[in-house]
Coordinates of C-alpha atoms and ligand atoms in Angstrom, one line a residue:
X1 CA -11.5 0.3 -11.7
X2 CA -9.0 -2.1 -9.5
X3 CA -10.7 -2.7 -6.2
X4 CA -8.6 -3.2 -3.1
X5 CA -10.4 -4.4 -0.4
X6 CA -9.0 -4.9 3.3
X7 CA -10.6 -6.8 5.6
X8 CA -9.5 -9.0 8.6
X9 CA -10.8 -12.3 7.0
X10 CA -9.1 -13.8 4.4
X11 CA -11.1 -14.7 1.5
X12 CA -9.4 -18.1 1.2
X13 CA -9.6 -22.4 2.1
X14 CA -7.0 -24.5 1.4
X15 CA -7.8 -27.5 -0.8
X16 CA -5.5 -30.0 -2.1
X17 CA -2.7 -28.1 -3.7
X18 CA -3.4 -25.0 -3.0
X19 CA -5.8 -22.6 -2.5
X20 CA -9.6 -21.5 -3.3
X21 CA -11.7 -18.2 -2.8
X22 CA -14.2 -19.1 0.0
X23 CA -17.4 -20.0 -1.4
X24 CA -19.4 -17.8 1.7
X25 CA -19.9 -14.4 3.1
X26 CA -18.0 -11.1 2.4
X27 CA -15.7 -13.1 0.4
X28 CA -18.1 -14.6 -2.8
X29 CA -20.1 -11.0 -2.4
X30 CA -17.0 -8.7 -3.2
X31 CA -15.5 -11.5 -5.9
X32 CA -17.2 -9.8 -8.7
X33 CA -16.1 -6.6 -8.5
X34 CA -12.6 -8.0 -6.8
X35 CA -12.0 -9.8 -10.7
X36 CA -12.9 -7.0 -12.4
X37 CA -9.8 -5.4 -13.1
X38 CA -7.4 -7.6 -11.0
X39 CA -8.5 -6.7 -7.3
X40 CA -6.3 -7.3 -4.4
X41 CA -7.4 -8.4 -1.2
X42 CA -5.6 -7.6 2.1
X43 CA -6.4 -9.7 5.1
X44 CA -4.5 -11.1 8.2
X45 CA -2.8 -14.5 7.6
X46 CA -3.6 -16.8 10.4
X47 CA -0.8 -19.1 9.8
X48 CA 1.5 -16.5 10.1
X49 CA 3.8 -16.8 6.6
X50 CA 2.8 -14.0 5.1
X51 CA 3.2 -13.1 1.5
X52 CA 0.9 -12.5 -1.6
X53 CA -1.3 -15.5 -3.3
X54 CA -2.9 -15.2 -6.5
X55 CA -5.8 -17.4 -7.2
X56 CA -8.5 -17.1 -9.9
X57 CA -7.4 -13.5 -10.7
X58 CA -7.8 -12.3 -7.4
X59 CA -4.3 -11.5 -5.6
X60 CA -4.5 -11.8 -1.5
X61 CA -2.1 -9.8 0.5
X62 CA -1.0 -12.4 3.9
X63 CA -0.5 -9.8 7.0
X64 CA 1.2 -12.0 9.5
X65 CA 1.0 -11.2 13.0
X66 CA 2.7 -12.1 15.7
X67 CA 0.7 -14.4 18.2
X68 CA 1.0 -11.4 20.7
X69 CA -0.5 -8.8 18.3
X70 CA -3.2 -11.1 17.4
X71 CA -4.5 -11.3 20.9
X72 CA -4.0 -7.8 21.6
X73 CA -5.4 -6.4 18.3
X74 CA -8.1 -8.9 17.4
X75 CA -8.5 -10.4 20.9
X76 CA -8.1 -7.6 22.6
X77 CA -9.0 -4.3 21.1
X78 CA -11.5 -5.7 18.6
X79 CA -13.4 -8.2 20.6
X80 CA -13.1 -7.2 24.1
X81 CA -13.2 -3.5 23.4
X82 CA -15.0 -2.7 20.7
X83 CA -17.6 -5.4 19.7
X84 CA -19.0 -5.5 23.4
X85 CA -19.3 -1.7 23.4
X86 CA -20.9 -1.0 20.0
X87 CA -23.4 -3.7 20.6
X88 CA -24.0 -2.1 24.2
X89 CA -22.4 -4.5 26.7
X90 CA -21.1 -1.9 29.1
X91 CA -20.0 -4.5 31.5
X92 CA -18.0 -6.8 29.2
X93 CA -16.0 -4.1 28.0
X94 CA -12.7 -4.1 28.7
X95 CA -9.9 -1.1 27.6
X96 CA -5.9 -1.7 27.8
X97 CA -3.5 0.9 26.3
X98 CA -1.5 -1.8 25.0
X99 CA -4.1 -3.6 23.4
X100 CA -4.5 0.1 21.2
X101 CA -1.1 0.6 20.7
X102 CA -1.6 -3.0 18.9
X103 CA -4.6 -2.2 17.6
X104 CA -2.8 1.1 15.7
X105 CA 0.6 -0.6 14.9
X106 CA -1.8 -3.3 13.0
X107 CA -4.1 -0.8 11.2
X108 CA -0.6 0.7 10.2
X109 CA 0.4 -2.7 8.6
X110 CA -2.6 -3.5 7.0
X111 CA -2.5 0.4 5.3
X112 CA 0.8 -0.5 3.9
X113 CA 0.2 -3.3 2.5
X114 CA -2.6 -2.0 1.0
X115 CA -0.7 0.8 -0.3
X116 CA 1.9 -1.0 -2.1
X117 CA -0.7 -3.2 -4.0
X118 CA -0.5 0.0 -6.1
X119 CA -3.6 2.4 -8.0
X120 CA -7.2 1.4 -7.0
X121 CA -10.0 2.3 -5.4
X122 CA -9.8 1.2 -1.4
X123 CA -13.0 -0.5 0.4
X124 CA -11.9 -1.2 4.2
X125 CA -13.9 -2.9 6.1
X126 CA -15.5 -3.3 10.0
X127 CA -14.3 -2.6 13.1
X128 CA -10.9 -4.4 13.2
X129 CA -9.6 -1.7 10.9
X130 CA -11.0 1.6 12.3
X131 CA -8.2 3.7 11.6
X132 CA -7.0 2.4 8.1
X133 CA -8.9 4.9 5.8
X134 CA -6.8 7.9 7.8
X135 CA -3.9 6.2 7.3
X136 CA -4.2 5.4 3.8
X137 CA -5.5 9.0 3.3
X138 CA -2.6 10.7 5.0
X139 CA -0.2 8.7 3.1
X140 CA -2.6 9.1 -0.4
X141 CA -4.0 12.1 -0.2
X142 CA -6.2 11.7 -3.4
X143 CA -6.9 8.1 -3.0
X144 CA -10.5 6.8 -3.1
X145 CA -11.6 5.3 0.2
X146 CA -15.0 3.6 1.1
X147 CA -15.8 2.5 4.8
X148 CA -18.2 -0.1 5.7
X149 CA -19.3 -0.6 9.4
X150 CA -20.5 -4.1 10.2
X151 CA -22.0 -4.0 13.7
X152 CA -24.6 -1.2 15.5
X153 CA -23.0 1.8 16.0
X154 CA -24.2 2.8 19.6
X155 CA -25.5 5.7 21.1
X156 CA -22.9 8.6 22.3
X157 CA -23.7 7.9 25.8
X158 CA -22.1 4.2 25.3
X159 CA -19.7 5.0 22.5
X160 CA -17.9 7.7 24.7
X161 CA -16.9 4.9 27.0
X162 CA -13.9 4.4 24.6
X163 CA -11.3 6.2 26.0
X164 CA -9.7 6.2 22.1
X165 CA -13.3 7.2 20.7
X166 CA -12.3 10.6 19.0
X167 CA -9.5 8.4 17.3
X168 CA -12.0 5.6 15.6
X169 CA -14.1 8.4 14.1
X170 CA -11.5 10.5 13.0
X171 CA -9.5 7.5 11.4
X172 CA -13.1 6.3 10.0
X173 CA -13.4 10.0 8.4
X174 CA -10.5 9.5 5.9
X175 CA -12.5 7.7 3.7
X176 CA -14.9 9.4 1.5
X177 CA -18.0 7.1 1.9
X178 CA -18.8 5.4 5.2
X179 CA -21.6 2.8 5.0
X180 CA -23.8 1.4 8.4
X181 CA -26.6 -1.3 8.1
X182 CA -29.3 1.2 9.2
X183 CA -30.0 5.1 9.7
X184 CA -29.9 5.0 13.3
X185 CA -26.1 3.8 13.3
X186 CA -25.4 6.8 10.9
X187 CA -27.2 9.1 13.1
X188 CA -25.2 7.8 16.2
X189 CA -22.0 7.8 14.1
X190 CA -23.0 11.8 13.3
X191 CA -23.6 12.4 16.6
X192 CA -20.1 10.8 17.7
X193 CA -18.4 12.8 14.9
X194 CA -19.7 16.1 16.2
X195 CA -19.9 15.6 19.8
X196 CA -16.3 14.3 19.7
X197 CA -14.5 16.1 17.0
X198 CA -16.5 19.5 16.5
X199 CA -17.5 18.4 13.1
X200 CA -20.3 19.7 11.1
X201 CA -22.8 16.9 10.2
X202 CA -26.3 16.9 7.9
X203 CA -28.4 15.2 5.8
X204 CA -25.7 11.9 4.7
X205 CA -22.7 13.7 5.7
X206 CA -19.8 14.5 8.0
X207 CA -17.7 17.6 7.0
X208 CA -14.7 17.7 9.3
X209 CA -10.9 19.0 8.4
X210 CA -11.8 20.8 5.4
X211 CA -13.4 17.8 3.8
X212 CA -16.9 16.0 3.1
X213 CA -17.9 12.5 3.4
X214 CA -21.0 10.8 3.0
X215 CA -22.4 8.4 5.2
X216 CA -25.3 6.4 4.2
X217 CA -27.3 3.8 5.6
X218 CA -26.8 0.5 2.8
X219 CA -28.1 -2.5 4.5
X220 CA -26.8 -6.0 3.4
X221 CA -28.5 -8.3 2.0
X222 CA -27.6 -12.5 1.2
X223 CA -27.0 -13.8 -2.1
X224 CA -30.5 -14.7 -2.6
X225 CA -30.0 -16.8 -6.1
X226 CA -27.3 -18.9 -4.5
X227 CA -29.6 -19.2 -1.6
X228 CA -32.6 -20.1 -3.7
X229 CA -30.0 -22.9 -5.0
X230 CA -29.0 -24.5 -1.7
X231 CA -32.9 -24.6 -0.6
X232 CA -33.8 -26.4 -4.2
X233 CA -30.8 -29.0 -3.3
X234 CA -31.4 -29.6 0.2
X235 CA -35.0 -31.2 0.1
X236 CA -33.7 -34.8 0.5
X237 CA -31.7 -33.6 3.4
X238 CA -34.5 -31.7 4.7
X239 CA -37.2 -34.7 4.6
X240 CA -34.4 -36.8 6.8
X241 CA -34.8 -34.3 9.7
X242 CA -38.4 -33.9 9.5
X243 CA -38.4 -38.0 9.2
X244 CA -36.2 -38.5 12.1
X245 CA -38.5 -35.7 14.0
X246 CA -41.2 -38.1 14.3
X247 CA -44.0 -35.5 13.1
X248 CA -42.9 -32.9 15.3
X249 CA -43.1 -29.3 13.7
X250 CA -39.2 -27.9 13.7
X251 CA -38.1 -25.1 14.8
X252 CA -34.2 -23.6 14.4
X253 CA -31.7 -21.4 15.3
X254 CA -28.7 -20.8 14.2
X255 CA -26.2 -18.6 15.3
X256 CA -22.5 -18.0 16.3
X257 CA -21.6 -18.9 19.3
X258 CA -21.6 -15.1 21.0
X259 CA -23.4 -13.0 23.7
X260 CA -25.4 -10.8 21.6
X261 CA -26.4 -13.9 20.0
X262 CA -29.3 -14.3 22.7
X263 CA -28.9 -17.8 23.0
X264 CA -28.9 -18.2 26.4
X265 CA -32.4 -16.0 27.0
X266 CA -34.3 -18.0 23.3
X267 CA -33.6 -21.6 25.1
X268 CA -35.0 -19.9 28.2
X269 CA -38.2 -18.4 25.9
X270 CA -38.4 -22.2 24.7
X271 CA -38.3 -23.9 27.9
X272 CA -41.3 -21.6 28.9
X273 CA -43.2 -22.1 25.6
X274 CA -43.0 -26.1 26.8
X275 CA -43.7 -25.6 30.2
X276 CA -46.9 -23.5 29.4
X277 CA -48.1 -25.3 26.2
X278 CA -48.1 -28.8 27.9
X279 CA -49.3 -30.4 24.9
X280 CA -46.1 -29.3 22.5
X281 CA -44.1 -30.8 24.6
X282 CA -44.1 -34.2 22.4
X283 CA -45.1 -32.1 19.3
X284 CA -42.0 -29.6 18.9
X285 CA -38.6 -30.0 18.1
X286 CA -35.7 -27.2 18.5
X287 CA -32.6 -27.5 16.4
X288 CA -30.1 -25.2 17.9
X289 CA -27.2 -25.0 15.3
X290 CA -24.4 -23.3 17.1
X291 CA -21.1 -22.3 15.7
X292 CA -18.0 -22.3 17.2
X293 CA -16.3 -18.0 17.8
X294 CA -13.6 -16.7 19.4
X295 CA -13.0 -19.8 21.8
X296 CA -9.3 -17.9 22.6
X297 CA -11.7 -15.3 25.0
X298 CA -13.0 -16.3 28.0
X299 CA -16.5 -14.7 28.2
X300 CA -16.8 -17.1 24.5
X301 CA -15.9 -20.2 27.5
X302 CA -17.9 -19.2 29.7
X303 CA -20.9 -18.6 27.5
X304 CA -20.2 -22.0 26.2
X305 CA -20.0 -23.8 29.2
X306 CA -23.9 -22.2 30.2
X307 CA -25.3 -23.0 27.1
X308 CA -23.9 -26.6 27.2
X309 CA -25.7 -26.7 30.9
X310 CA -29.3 -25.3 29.7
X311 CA -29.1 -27.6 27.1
X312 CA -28.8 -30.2 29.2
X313 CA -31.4 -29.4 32.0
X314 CA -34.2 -28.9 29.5
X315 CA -33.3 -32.0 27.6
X316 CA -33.8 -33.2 31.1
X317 CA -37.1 -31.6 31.8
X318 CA -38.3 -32.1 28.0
X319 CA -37.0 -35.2 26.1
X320 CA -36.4 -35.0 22.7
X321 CA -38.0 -31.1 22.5
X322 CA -34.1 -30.1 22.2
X323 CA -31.1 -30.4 19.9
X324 CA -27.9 -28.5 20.2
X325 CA -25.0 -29.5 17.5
X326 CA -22.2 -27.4 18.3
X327 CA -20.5 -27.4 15.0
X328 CA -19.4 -25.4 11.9
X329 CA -22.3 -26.7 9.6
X330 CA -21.6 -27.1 5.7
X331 CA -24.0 -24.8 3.8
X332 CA -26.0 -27.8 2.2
X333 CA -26.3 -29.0 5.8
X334 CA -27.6 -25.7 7.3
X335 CA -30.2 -25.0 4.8
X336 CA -31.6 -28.3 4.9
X337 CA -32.6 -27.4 8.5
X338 CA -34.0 -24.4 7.4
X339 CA -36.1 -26.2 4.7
X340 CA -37.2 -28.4 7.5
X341 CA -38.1 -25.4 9.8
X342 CA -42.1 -24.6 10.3
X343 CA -40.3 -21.3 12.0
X344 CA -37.0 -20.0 13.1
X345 CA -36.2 -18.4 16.1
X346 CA -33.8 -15.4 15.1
X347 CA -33.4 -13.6 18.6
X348 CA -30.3 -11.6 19.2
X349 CA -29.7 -9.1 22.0
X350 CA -27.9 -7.0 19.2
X351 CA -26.9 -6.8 16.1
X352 CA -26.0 -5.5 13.2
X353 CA -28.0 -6.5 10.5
X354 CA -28.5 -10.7 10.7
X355 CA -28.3 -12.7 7.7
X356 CA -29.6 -15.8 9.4
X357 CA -33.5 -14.5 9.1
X358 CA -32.5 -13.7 5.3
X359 CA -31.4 -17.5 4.9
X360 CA -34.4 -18.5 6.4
X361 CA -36.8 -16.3 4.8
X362 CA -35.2 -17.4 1.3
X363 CA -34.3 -21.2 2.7
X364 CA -36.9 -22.0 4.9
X365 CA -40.7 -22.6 5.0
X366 CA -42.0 -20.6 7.4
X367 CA -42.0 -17.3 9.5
X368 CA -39.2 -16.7 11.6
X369 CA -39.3 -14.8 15.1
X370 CA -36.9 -11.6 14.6
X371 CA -35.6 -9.9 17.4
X372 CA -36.1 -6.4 17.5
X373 CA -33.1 -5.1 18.1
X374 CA -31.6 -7.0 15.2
X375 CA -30.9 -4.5 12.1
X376 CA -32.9 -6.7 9.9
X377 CA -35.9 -5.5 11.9
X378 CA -36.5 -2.2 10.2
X379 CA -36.1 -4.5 6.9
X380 CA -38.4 -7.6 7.7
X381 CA -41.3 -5.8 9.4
X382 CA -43.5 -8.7 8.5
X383 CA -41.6 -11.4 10.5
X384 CA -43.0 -11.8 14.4
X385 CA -40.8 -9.2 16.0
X386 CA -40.3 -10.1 20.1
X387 CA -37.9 -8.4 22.6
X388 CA -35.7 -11.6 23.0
X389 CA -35.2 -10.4 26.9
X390 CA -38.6 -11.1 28.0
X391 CA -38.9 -14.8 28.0
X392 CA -42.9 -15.2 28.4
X393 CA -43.5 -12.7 25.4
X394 CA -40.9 -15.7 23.6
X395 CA -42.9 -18.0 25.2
X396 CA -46.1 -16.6 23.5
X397 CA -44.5 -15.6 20.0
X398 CA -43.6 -19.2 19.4
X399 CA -47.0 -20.3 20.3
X400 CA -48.4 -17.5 17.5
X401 CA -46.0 -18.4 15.1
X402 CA -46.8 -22.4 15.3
X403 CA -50.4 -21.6 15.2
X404 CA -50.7 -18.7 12.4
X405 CA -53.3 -19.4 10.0
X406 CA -51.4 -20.9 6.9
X407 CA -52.8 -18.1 4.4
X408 CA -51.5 -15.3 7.0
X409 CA -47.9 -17.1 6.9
X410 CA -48.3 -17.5 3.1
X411 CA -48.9 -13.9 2.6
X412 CA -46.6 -12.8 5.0
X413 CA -43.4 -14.9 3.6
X414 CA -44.0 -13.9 -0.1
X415 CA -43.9 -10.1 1.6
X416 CA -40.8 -11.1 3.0
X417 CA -38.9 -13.0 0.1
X418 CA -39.3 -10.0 -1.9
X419 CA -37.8 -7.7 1.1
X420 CA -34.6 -10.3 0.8
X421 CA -34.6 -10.2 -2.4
X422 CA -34.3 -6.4 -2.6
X423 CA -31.4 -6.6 -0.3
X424 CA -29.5 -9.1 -2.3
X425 CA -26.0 -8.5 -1.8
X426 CA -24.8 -8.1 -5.3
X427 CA -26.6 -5.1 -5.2
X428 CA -25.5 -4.4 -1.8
X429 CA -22.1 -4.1 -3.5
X430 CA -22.6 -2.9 -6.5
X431 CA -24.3 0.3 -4.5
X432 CA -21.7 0.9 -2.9
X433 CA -19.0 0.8 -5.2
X434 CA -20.9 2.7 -7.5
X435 CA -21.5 5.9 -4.8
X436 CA -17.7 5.3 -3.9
X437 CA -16.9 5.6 -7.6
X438 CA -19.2 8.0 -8.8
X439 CA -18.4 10.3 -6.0
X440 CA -15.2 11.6 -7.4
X441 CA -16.5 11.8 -11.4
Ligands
ADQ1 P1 -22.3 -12.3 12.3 O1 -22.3 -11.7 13.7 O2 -21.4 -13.4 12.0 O3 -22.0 -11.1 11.2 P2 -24.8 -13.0 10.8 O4 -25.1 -11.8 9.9 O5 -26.0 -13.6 11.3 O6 -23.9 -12.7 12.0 O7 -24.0 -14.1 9.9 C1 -23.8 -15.4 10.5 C2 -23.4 -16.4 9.4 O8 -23.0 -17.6 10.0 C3 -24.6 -16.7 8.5 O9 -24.3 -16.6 7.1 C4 -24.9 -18.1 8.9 O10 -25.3 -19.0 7.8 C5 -23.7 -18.7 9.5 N1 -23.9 -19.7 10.5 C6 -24.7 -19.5 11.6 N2 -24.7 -20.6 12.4 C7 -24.0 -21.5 11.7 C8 -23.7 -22.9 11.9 N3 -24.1 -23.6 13.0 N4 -22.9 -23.5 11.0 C9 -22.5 -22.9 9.9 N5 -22.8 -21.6 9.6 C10 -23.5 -20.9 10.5 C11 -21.6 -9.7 11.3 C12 -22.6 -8.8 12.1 C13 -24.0 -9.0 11.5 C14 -24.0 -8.6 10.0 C15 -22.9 -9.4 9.3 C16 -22.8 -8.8 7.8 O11 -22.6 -9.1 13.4 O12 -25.0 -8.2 12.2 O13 -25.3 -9.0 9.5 O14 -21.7 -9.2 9.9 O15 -22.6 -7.5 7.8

């Protein structure tokens, strides 16, 4: 089987001389099955050249864009349009025509290129490419096509907002297998499809135009060996930070740099935790580890600019309780905190799934606090789930989680390592693939 995947990453860093498959994510988790074969992958070039690059027996097809399509498509249609909307952020969502007729002009390209890598079985991925697995059908009629949805699919209510919504489904409905984190995105998803487009939907499937496809909840999962690795490798690093803290317990959070993130409302659960447990205030420190996103769009600047200002005022109020480093961490770097970490504080608004509270429960050494609205909630029920909006029930879960009796916390992590490890990417993959392959024998 020849896998051709299209995403809107590329699975590439340049090194010196040439090129190398990124080591994290998406990328390393499809590589397998991407070698086996030859695999192509399809993906947008950001420097805008273009072309095809082969390296370690893995060919990647450039896309280049013009600057204009790229904020139209992906800064427009993508991230003002539809990742506000499926994560429920009625008021940040924005809709231009233009920014769709982008939007479809660029699924068009990507389908093509995708189409002249030749034979294979096609895996599209997330919501930048909504409308590719129609395209590639229409073109292909017999073609295998898998879907995978990265981000909560929301409720009808909020989905219909999309003036284009009937068009996402229906292009997501040429493949033959559509994936979601959890089974409350594919019953949203069904719902969608039949509200929207009259089709017939039941137990894991769609049937619209004549055809079937299956939709299955398939959660991801990390690479839990590799993860196992970094945590081995990072205990010097990790005894630094816990040196440098004085004897404070740690606590971190690591996230994007993004509004469903919750960042904003876990520094303000924080700042209550050390206003109302006086004597943590010299006893706890928070590393924040905050990645740079999207810093083209301005709600991504403003977000940054309040964060920057809450750090400072409870650096103010609390010295030394708080540190932010706004950075793209290395992955030796990041785990080292989690080592260090007596608990993480994994609190988004929304969210897909979350890998952070799977690095943590694999790379850390303690509980972490998992928002409930996080995908990984259904998956991690032993974790302290909170509603990250309510800022005094924050306040309180930190408390609990600092002062859990260590054979609860024992109990409860071994629960959870074995929940990450059944999630474990490679057999994420290797799930999917083999429904999208077996589907057709
Ligand atoms: P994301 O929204 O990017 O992914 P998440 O799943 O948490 O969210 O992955 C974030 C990644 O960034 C993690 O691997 C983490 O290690 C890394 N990271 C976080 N902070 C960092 C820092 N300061 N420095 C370096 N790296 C950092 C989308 C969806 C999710 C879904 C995934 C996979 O939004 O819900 O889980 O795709 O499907």
């Amino acid at each position: 089987m020849r896998l051709i995947v299209l995403a809107n990453r590329e699975p590439l860093r340049r090194v010196a001389g040439g090129w190398q498959v990124s080591v994290g994510g998406l990328a390393a988790a499809l590589y397998p099955a991407l070698r086996v074969g030859g695999g192509t992958w399809v993906a947008w070039d950001p420097g805008g050249e273009g072309g095809t690059v082969v390296v370690d027996g893995l060919r990647v097809v450039r896309v280049p864009l013009s600057p204009r399509e790229v904020a139209m498509y992906y800064g427009g249609l993508a991230n003002r349009a539809l990742w506000p909307l499926a994560h429920g952020f009625l008021e940040k969502f924005e809709w231009k025509r233009a920014w769709w007729s982008a939007y479809e002009a660029v699924n068009r390209r990507f389908s093509e290129s995708a189409l002249d890598a030749g034979d294979g079985v096609f895996w599209v991925h997330d919501y930048h490419l909504s409308l590719a697995p129609r395209m590639i059908r229409e073109r292909r009629p017999g073609a295998r096509i898998g879907f995978f949805w990265h981000i909560p699919w929301p409720s009808l209510d909020i989905f219909s907002a999309l003036p284009a919504a009937a068009a996402v489904v229906e292009g997501i409905l040429g493949a033959d297998l559509v994936g979601f984190h959890t089974p409350e995105y594919v019953r949203h998803f069904q719902a969608a499809a039949a509200a929207l487009l009259g089709a017939e939907v039941g137990d894991g499937f769609v049937r619209h135009r004549g055809r079937t496809v299956r939709v299955v909840a398939l959660p991801i999962g990390i690479d839990t060996e590799e993860a196992r690795r970094l945590r081995q490798a990072a205990a010097p690093k990790a005894h630094a930070i816990r040196e440098a803290a004085g004897g404070r317990l740690i606590l971190v959070g690591a996230d994007r740099l993004d509004y469903t993130k919750g960042i904003v409302e876990r520094l303000e659960g924080f700042s209550r935790f050390l206003a109302r447990y006086p004597r943590f205030r010299e006893r706890v420190r928070l590393f924040q580890l905050t990645t740079p996103s999207r810093t083209s769009l301005p709600a991504y600047r403003e977000l940054k600019k309040a964060i920057f200002a809450q750090v400072k005022a409870i650096s103010r109020r609390f010295p030394g309780a708080l540190v932010h480093r706004y950075e793209t961490l290395g992955r030796g770097d990041l785990f080292a905190y989690y080592r260090a970490a007596d608990a993480a504080l994994v609190t988004p608004l929304r969210d897909g799934m979350n890998l952070v509270v799977q690095e943590y429960v694999v790379g850390g050494a303690g509980l972490p606090l998992l928002s409930r609205f996080a995908g990984a909630a259904r998956y991690f029920p032993e974790a302290v789930l909170v509603n990250p909006y309510d800022s005094e029930g924050l306040a309180e879960a930190i408390f609990e989680v600092l002062s859990l009796d260590p054979e609860d916390r024992d109990e409860r992590r071994s629960a959870l390592l074995a929940r990450a490890r059944a999630l474990d990417v490679n057999r994420w993959r290797d799930a999917f693939v083999g429904a999208l392959v077996g589907e057709a024998s």
